[in-house]
């Protein structure tokens, strides 16, 4: 945990924990607002789609700006813009003017404004942390992200009991301010912008070429997105069908969340050499423990399986982020991470429909079995593809999971200037 002694990393860790707490709170608050305004579950679904669809469409494109401009300043501007949007929503709520349409617009606007934030945040880690500490850094950041996001929804009930929905929105706005303040205090070397810098579309095309030039990165990203589409919906739609009781459902989701935090904490202390292989095989492990969920009859049995899948879940994204940070040149890094984030948003949008359709056609028990089997097949296919890619790169090229960014590939940086 020595990284937490580094001032810049500690600021990023604390700031993003605060931000993710606000994200979790806002996610729960908007779902409850949609229900309270309409008493219609379809309205809740519409708001949920509004939170993902803009990110799917805009994240990769907007990530280009995180590669071509100052990532730190972009993150600060994004946070401040989101404060303004949340403030407007709070005013509309106070005046009794916030209806479902405005709630959907506000949610979509927040997602759109926030699209470049995650790629910029994950890319700025390489400006703060040495290359050999990236996996540990990502593990610690995921501990903060997952724990804070998990706590956020839990705070909605006391805020509503002792305050109001407006108070929840105010707290969310303050978390964005906290994040902006923490990022503003970070001191990183300022990239020197190249003369004759490429335009947006040329830069995006160059970013895609950089990802294609690292086939192991491409395999891991595609595997992650496809696997998430096959699994995410089963943790919501499918688990509801399994437990059939609100209290047990909430308890099991909490167990899965705590297991993900524990998994991220464990990974922060490990060092893996073959990051790509670890990232894809983790999906096979997750599939093995996910498959029996449809047939368990006890809460304890379901909890054990969800603990295992939670631990495996941490292994799917922490090595992925470290792999991308190591293998993609710095001036294309945010775009590569943005491509992954966009795929995640798309997968999260379609996964509930995949789960509900599969359950309707086959029943809940067979649906979980099919989902788990599909994950194992997908993971093993990806592992075989990585093995072929590894052989094709030899001799004279780097193995899977080994950094390929040379000093010549990285853009020059100007000396740090006081702010």
mmCIF file of N, CA and C in Angstrom, residues 146-245:
data_model
loop_
_atom_site.group_PDB
_atom_site.id
_atom_site.type_symbol
_atom_site.label_atom_id
_atom_site.label_comp_id
_atom_site.label_asym_id
_atom_site.label_seq_id
_atom_site.Cartn_x
_atom_site.Cartn_y
_atom_site.Cartn_z
ATOM 1 N N UNK A 146 -15.258 0.614 -6.221
ATOM 2 C CA UNK A 146 -16.293 -0.372 -5.920
ATOM 3 C C UNK A 146 -16.890 -0.148 -4.531
ATOM 4 N N UNK A 147 -16.024 0.126 -3.559
ATOM 5 C CA UNK A 147 -16.528 0.334 -2.202
ATOM 6 C C UNK A 147 -17.402 1.579 -2.129
ATOM 7 N N UNK A 148 -16.937 2.665 -2.744
ATOM 8 C CA UNK A 148 -17.693 3.916 -2.684
ATOM 9 C C UNK A 148 -19.007 3.803 -3.438
ATOM 10 N N UNK A 149 -18.991 3.168 -4.598
ATOM 11 C CA UNK A 149 -20.226 3.023 -5.370
ATOM 12 C C UNK A 149 -21.224 2.142 -4.622
ATOM 13 N N UNK A 150 -20.706 1.156 -3.913
ATOM 14 C CA UNK A 150 -21.562 0.265 -3.134
ATOM 15 C C UNK A 150 -22.218 1.004 -1.972
ATOM 16 N N UNK A 151 -21.464 1.910 -1.341
ATOM 17 C CA UNK A 151 -21.985 2.661 -0.197
ATOM 18 C C UNK A 151 -22.983 3.725 -0.634
ATOM 19 N N UNK A 152 -22.774 4.305 -1.811
ATOM 20 C CA UNK A 152 -23.631 5.395 -2.280
ATOM 21 C C UNK A 152 -25.120 5.115 -2.196
ATOM 22 N N UNK A 153 -25.607 4.007 -2.791
ATOM 23 C CA UNK A 153 -27.041 3.718 -2.712
ATOM 24 C C UNK A 153 -27.543 3.514 -1.279
ATOM 25 N N UNK A 154 -26.664 3.007 -0.391
ATOM 26 C CA UNK A 154 -27.082 2.785 0.992
ATOM 27 C C UNK A 154 -27.391 4.097 1.712
ATOM 28 N N UNK A 155 -26.815 5.194 1.227
ATOM 29 C CA UNK A 155 -27.016 6.480 1.881
ATOM 30 C C UNK A 155 -28.316 7.157 1.458
ATOM 31 N N UNK A 156 -28.971 6.627 0.415
ATOM 32 C CA UNK A 156 -30.199 7.273 -0.043
ATOM 33 C C UNK A 156 -31.283 7.226 1.030
ATOM 34 N N UNK A 157 -31.430 6.080 1.684
ATOM 35 C CA UNK A 157 -32.502 5.942 2.686
ATOM 36 C C UNK A 157 -32.361 6.944 3.833
ATOM 37 N N UNK A 158 -31.181 7.052 4.492
ATOM 38 C CA UNK A 158 -31.093 8.055 5.563
ATOM 39 C C UNK A 158 -31.226 9.488 5.059
ATOM 40 N N UNK A 159 -30.751 9.768 3.844
ATOM 41 C CA UNK A 159 -30.901 11.118 3.305
ATOM 42 C C UNK A 159 -32.369 11.461 3.091
ATOM 43 N N UNK A 160 -33.146 10.476 2.618
ATOM 44 C CA UNK A 160 -34.577 10.718 2.418
ATOM 45 C C UNK A 160 -35.315 10.768 3.756
ATOM 46 N N UNK A 161 -34.859 9.964 4.720
ATOM 47 C CA UNK A 161 -35.536 9.920 6.009
ATOM 48 C C UNK A 161 -35.307 11.188 6.823
ATOM 49 N N UNK A 162 -34.081 11.723 6.756
ATOM 50 C CA UNK A 162 -33.749 12.885 7.584
ATOM 51 C C UNK A 162 -33.590 14.170 6.768
ATOM 52 N N UNK A 163 -33.749 14.056 5.478
ATOM 53 C CA UNK A 163 -33.641 15.236 4.624
ATOM 54 C C UNK A 163 -34.685 15.193 3.537
ATOM 55 N N UNK A 164 -34.234 15.150 2.300
ATOM 56 C CA UNK A 164 -35.153 15.125 1.164
ATOM 57 C C UNK A 164 -34.376 14.674 -0.070
ATOM 58 N N UNK A 165 -35.105 14.472 -1.162
ATOM 59 C CA UNK A 165 -34.440 14.132 -2.412
ATOM 60 C C UNK A 165 -33.534 15.276 -2.863
ATOM 61 N N UNK A 166 -33.951 16.492 -2.582
ATOM 62 C CA UNK A 166 -33.103 17.638 -2.918
ATOM 63 C C UNK A 166 -31.764 17.545 -2.185
ATOM 64 N N UNK A 167 -31.802 17.101 -0.925
ATOM 65 C CA UNK A 167 -30.558 16.940 -0.159
ATOM 66 C C UNK A 167 -29.652 15.893 -0.805
ATOM 67 N N UNK A 168 -30.257 14.825 -1.325
ATOM 68 C CA UNK A 168 -29.463 13.797 -2.003
ATOM 69 C C UNK A 168 -28.772 14.376 -3.237
ATOM 70 N N UNK A 169 -29.481 15.219 -3.989
ATOM 71 C CA UNK A 169 -28.881 15.839 -5.170
ATOM 72 C C UNK A 169 -27.773 16.811 -4.777
ATOM 73 N N UNK A 170 -27.980 17.529 -3.694
ATOM 74 C CA UNK A 170 -26.948 18.455 -3.218
ATOM 75 C C UNK A 170 -25.687 17.690 -2.824
ATOM 76 N N UNK A 171 -25.853 16.581 -2.115
ATOM 77 C CA UNK A 171 -24.704 15.764 -1.731
ATOM 78 C C UNK A 171 -23.980 15.258 -2.976
ATOM 79 N N UNK A 172 -24.734 14.840 -3.989
ATOM 80 C CA UNK A 172 -24.119 14.377 -5.222
ATOM 81 C C UNK A 172 -23.300 15.489 -5.873
ATOM 82 N N UNK A 173 -23.858 16.699 -5.903
ATOM 83 C CA UNK A 173 -23.111 17.818 -6.458
ATOM 84 C C UNK A 173 -21.835 18.104 -5.686
ATOM 85 N N UNK A 174 -21.884 17.982 -4.366
ATOM 86 C CA UNK A 174 -20.698 18.207 -3.548
ATOM 87 C C UNK A 174 -19.615 17.160 -3.824
ATOM 88 N N UNK A 175 -20.021 15.942 -4.176
ATOM 89 C CA UNK A 175 -19.007 14.926 -4.491
ATOM 90 C C UNK A 175 -18.254 15.289 -5.766
ATOM 91 N N UNK A 176 -18.947 15.869 -6.734
ATOM 92 C CA UNK A 176 -18.256 16.325 -7.943
ATOM 93 C C UNK A 176 -17.283 17.458 -7.611
ATOM 94 N N UNK A 177 -17.688 18.355 -6.719
ATOM 95 C CA UNK A 177 -16.783 19.425 -6.295
ATOM 96 C C UNK A 177 -15.557 18.855 -5.584
ATOM 97 N N UNK A 178 -15.794 17.841 -4.731
ATOM 98 C CA UNK A 178 -14.672 17.200 -4.046
ATOM 99 C C UNK A 178 -13.706 16.554 -5.016
ATOM 100 N N UNK A 179 -14.258 15.888 -6.028
ATOM 101 C CA UNK A 179 -13.416 15.267 -7.050
ATOM 102 C C UNK A 179 -12.609 16.316 -7.804
ATOM 103 N N UNK A 180 -13.260 17.414 -8.200
ATOM 104 C CA UNK A 180 -12.566 18.479 -8.928
ATOM 105 C C UNK A 180 -11.444 19.083 -8.091
ATOM 106 N N UNK A 181 -11.712 19.280 -6.793
ATOM 107 C CA UNK A 181 -10.690 19.839 -5.916
ATOM 108 C C UNK A 181 -9.491 18.920 -5.772
ATOM 109 N N UNK A 182 -9.745 17.620 -5.642
ATOM 110 C CA UNK A 182 -8.650 16.661 -5.508
ATOM 111 C C UNK A 182 -7.807 16.610 -6.781
ATOM 112 N N UNK A 183 -8.463 16.574 -7.935
ATOM 113 C CA UNK A 183 -7.734 16.531 -9.209
ATOM 114 C C UNK A 183 -6.937 17.820 -9.413
ATOM 115 N N UNK A 184 -7.519 18.957 -9.022
ATOM 116 C CA UNK A 184 -6.824 20.240 -9.176
ATOM 117 C C UNK A 184 -5.538 20.276 -8.352
ATOM 118 N N UNK A 185 -5.493 19.536 -7.250
ATOM 119 C CA UNK A 185 -4.317 19.534 -6.385
ATOM 120 C C UNK A 185 -3.224 18.586 -6.871
ATOM 121 N N UNK A 186 -3.544 17.735 -7.864
ATOM 122 C CA UNK A 186 -2.551 16.800 -8.394
ATOM 123 C C UNK A 186 -1.518 17.567 -9.216
ATOM 124 N N UNK A 187 -0.253 17.202 -9.073
ATOM 125 C CA UNK A 187 0.823 17.808 -9.850
ATOM 126 C C UNK A 187 1.413 16.768 -10.787
ATOM 127 N N UNK A 188 1.195 16.938 -12.072
ATOM 128 C CA UNK A 188 1.743 16.019 -13.063
ATOM 129 C C UNK A 188 2.447 16.826 -14.140
ATOM 130 N N UNK A 189 3.380 16.173 -14.830
ATOM 131 C CA UNK A 189 4.056 16.822 -15.943
ATOM 132 C C UNK A 189 3.046 17.155 -17.028
ATOM 133 N N UNK A 190 3.201 18.302 -17.615
ATOM 134 C CA UNK A 190 2.257 18.757 -18.623
ATOM 135 C C UNK A 190 2.713 18.297 -20.002
ATOM 136 N N UNK A 191 1.895 17.516 -20.737
ATOM 137 C CA UNK A 191 2.313 17.062 -22.065
ATOM 138 C C UNK A 191 2.513 18.233 -23.013
ATOM 139 N N UNK A 192 3.511 18.111 -23.874
ATOM 140 C CA UNK A 192 3.740 19.109 -24.905
ATOM 141 C C UNK A 192 2.926 18.721 -26.132
ATOM 142 N N UNK A 193 2.039 19.584 -26.577
ATOM 143 C CA UNK A 193 1.203 19.288 -27.729
ATOM 144 C C UNK A 193 2.038 19.360 -28.996
ATOM 145 N N UNK A 194 1.848 18.359 -29.857
ATOM 146 C CA UNK A 194 2.622 18.296 -31.083
ATOM 147 C C UNK A 194 2.214 19.408 -32.042
ATOM 148 N N UNK A 195 3.212 19.912 -32.804
ATOM 149 C CA UNK A 195 2.916 20.904 -33.832
ATOM 150 C C UNK A 195 2.125 20.233 -34.952
ATOM 151 N N UNK A 196 1.122 20.903 -35.459
ATOM 152 C CA UNK A 196 0.297 20.301 -36.503
ATOM 153 C C UNK A 196 -0.502 19.123 -35.991
ATOM 154 N N UNK A 197 -1.032 19.258 -34.794
ATOM 155 C CA UNK A 197 -1.760 18.175 -34.142
ATOM 156 C C UNK A 197 -2.921 17.679 -35.003
ATOM 157 N N UNK A 198 -3.134 16.374 -35.015
ATOM 158 C CA UNK A 198 -4.185 15.783 -35.835
ATOM 159 C C UNK A 198 -5.556 16.245 -35.366
ATOM 160 N N UNK A 199 -6.501 16.304 -36.299
ATOM 161 C CA UNK A 199 -7.872 16.630 -35.955
ATOM 162 C C UNK A 199 -8.565 15.453 -35.303
ATOM 163 N N UNK A 200 -9.831 15.664 -34.961
ATOM 164 C CA UNK A 200 -10.571 14.663 -34.196
ATOM 165 C C UNK A 200 -10.623 13.330 -34.917
ATOM 166 N N UNK A 201 -11.092 13.322 -36.155
ATOM 167 C CA UNK A 201 -11.317 12.043 -36.847
ATOM 168 C C UNK A 201 -10.009 11.356 -37.198
ATOM 169 N N UNK A 202 -8.993 12.149 -37.549
ATOM 170 C CA UNK A 202 -7.689 11.543 -37.808
ATOM 171 C C UNK A 202 -7.116 10.937 -36.535
ATOM 172 N N UNK A 203 -7.324 11.605 -35.424
ATOM 173 C CA UNK A 203 -6.830 11.091 -34.148
ATOM 174 C C UNK A 203 -7.557 9.817 -33.748
ATOM 175 N N UNK A 204 -8.882 9.780 -33.963
ATOM 176 C CA UNK A 204 -9.640 8.562 -33.643
ATOM 177 C C UNK A 204 -9.171 7.388 -34.504
ATOM 178 N N UNK A 205 -8.944 7.657 -35.795
ATOM 179 C CA UNK A 205 -8.467 6.593 -36.682
ATOM 180 C C UNK A 205 -7.097 6.089 -36.238
ATOM 181 N N UNK A 206 -6.226 7.015 -35.816
ATOM 182 C CA UNK A 206 -4.912 6.610 -35.328
ATOM 183 C C UNK A 206 -5.036 5.784 -34.049
ATOM 184 N N UNK A 207 -5.992 6.139 -33.195
ATOM 185 C CA UNK A 207 -6.206 5.375 -31.979
ATOM 186 C C UNK A 207 -6.652 3.953 -32.266
ATOM 187 N N UNK A 208 -7.563 3.801 -33.227
ATOM 188 C CA UNK A 208 -8.000 2.456 -33.611
ATOM 189 C C UNK A 208 -6.847 1.637 -34.187
ATOM 190 N N UNK A 209 -5.982 2.289 -34.969
ATOM 191 C CA UNK A 209 -4.820 1.573 -35.501
ATOM 192 C C UNK A 209 -3.889 1.131 -34.375
ATOM 193 N N UNK A 210 -3.760 1.967 -33.355
ATOM 194 C CA UNK A 210 -2.901 1.601 -32.221
ATOM 195 C C UNK A 210 -3.450 0.384 -31.483
ATOM 196 N N UNK A 211 -4.774 0.307 -31.343
ATOM 197 C CA UNK A 211 -5.382 -0.861 -30.688
ATOM 198 C C UNK A 211 -5.213 -2.100 -31.552
ATOM 199 N N UNK A 212 -5.427 -1.960 -32.863
ATOM 200 C CA UNK A 212 -5.251 -3.116 -33.755
ATOM 201 C C UNK A 212 -3.802 -3.589 -33.781
ATOM 202 N N UNK A 213 -2.872 -2.681 -33.557
ATOM 203 C CA UNK A 213 -1.458 -3.053 -33.547
ATOM 204 C C UNK A 213 -1.077 -3.819 -32.282
ATOM 205 N N UNK A 214 -1.956 -3.833 -31.301
ATOM 206 C CA UNK A 214 -1.741 -4.610 -30.066
ATOM 207 C C UNK A 214 -2.855 -5.648 -29.979
ATOM 208 N N UNK A 215 -2.743 -6.765 -30.721
ATOM 209 C CA UNK A 215 -3.859 -7.719 -30.816
ATOM 210 C C UNK A 215 -4.275 -8.311 -29.482
ATOM 211 N N UNK A 216 -3.346 -8.454 -28.534
ATOM 212 C CA UNK A 216 -3.741 -8.982 -27.229
ATOM 213 C C UNK A 216 -4.679 -8.023 -26.513
ATOM 214 N N UNK A 217 -4.432 -6.716 -26.646
ATOM 215 C CA UNK A 217 -5.327 -5.721 -26.068
ATOM 216 C C UNK A 217 -6.711 -5.806 -26.700
ATOM 217 N N UNK A 218 -6.751 -5.940 -28.017
ATOM 218 C CA UNK A 218 -8.029 -6.021 -28.725
ATOM 219 C C UNK A 218 -8.810 -7.258 -28.296
ATOM 220 N N UNK A 219 -8.132 -8.390 -28.168
ATOM 221 C CA UNK A 219 -8.801 -9.628 -27.749
ATOM 222 C C UNK A 219 -9.390 -9.477 -26.354
ATOM 223 N N UNK A 220 -8.627 -8.885 -25.449
ATOM 224 C CA UNK A 220 -9.097 -8.748 -24.067
ATOM 225 C C UNK A 220 -10.288 -7.795 -23.993
ATOM 226 N N UNK A 221 -10.248 -6.687 -24.726
ATOM 227 C CA UNK A 221 -11.357 -5.727 -24.707
ATOM 228 C C UNK A 221 -12.623 -6.353 -25.283
ATOM 229 N N UNK A 222 -12.504 -7.017 -26.432
ATOM 230 C CA UNK A 222 -13.676 -7.642 -27.062
ATOM 231 C C UNK A 222 -14.249 -8.720 -26.150
ATOM 232 N N UNK A 223 -13.378 -9.527 -25.544
ATOM 233 C CA UNK A 223 -13.842 -10.572 -24.620
ATOM 234 C C UNK A 223 -14.596 -9.961 -23.445
ATOM 235 N N UNK A 224 -14.059 -8.887 -22.883
ATOM 236 C CA UNK A 224 -14.703 -8.242 -21.747
ATOM 237 C C UNK A 224 -16.101 -7.751 -22.111
ATOM 238 N N UNK A 225 -16.215 -7.072 -23.228
ATOM 239 C CA UNK A 225 -17.508 -6.498 -23.627
ATOM 240 C C UNK A 225 -18.535 -7.600 -23.884
ATOM 241 N N UNK A 226 -18.150 -8.632 -24.627
ATOM 242 C CA UNK A 226 -19.072 -9.730 -24.906
ATOM 243 C C UNK A 226 -19.465 -10.462 -23.618
ATOM 244 N N UNK A 227 -18.491 -10.693 -22.751
ATOM 245 C CA UNK A 227 -18.780 -11.393 -21.498
ATOM 246 C C UNK A 227 -19.709 -10.574 -20.612
ATOM 247 N N UNK A 228 -19.501 -9.272 -20.571
ATOM 248 C CA UNK A 228 -20.359 -8.426 -19.752
ATOM 249 C C UNK A 228 -21.794 -8.441 -20.267
ATOM 250 N N UNK A 229 -21.947 -8.449 -21.578
ATOM 251 C CA UNK A 229 -23.290 -8.524 -22.156
ATOM 252 C C UNK A 229 -23.977 -9.837 -21.783
ATOM 253 N N UNK A 230 -23.191 -10.902 -21.616
ATOM 254 C CA UNK A 230 -23.749 -12.210 -21.273
ATOM 255 C C UNK A 230 -24.036 -12.378 -19.785
ATOM 256 N N UNK A 231 -23.441 -11.530 -18.933
ATOM 257 C CA UNK A 231 -23.509 -11.790 -17.492
ATOM 258 C C UNK A 231 -24.197 -10.711 -16.661
ATOM 259 N N UNK A 232 -24.007 -9.457 -17.024
ATOM 260 C CA UNK A 232 -24.441 -8.373 -16.147
ATOM 261 C C UNK A 232 -25.935 -8.442 -15.825
ATOM 262 N N UNK A 233 -26.754 -8.694 -16.824
ATOM 263 C CA UNK A 233 -28.194 -8.730 -16.613
ATOM 264 C C UNK A 233 -28.646 -9.847 -15.689
ATOM 265 N N UNK A 234 -27.854 -10.926 -15.623
ATOM 266 C CA UNK A 234 -28.246 -12.041 -14.766
ATOM 267 C C UNK A 234 -28.061 -11.712 -13.288
ATOM 268 N N UNK A 235 -27.215 -10.726 -12.993
ATOM 269 C CA UNK A 235 -27.036 -10.332 -11.601
ATOM 270 C C UNK A 235 -28.190 -9.470 -11.120
ATOM 271 N N UNK A 236 -28.993 -8.966 -12.033
ATOM 272 C CA UNK A 236 -30.162 -8.155 -11.658
ATOM 273 C C UNK A 236 -31.441 -8.915 -11.987
ATOM 274 N N UNK A 237 -31.723 -9.072 -13.288
ATOM 275 C CA UNK A 237 -32.950 -9.746 -13.711
ATOM 276 C C UNK A 237 -32.978 -11.192 -13.238
ATOM 277 N N UNK A 238 -31.880 -11.908 -13.473
ATOM 278 C CA UNK A 238 -31.853 -13.331 -13.141
ATOM 279 C C UNK A 238 -31.884 -13.599 -11.653
ATOM 280 N N UNK A 239 -31.130 -12.807 -10.888
ATOM 281 C CA UNK A 239 -31.082 -13.034 -9.442
ATOM 282 C C UNK A 239 -32.426 -12.753 -8.781
ATOM 283 N N UNK A 240 -33.146 -11.768 -9.305
ATOM 284 C CA UNK A 240 -34.497 -11.512 -8.794
ATOM 285 C C UNK A 240 -35.364 -12.748 -8.956
ATOM 286 N N UNK A 241 -35.269 -13.375 -10.138
ATOM 287 C CA UNK A 241 -36.079 -14.562 -10.397
ATOM 288 C C UNK A 241 -35.672 -15.725 -9.498
ATOM 289 N N UNK A 242 -34.397 -15.784 -9.130
ATOM 290 C CA UNK A 242 -33.920 -16.887 -8.289
ATOM 291 C C UNK A 242 -34.398 -16.728 -6.853
ATOM 292 N N UNK A 243 -34.202 -15.555 -6.256
ATOM 293 C CA UNK A 243 -34.490 -15.395 -4.830
ATOM 294 C C UNK A 243 -35.953 -15.109 -4.561
ATOM 295 N N UNK A 244 -36.604 -14.350 -5.458
ATOM 296 C CA UNK A 244 -38.025 -14.081 -5.327
ATOM 297 C C UNK A 244 -38.423 -13.303 -4.091
ATOM 298 N N UNK A 245 -37.459 -12.635 -3.463
ATOM 299 C CA UNK A 245 -37.772 -11.895 -2.241
ATOM 300 C C UNK A 245 -36.835 -10.693 -2.148
#
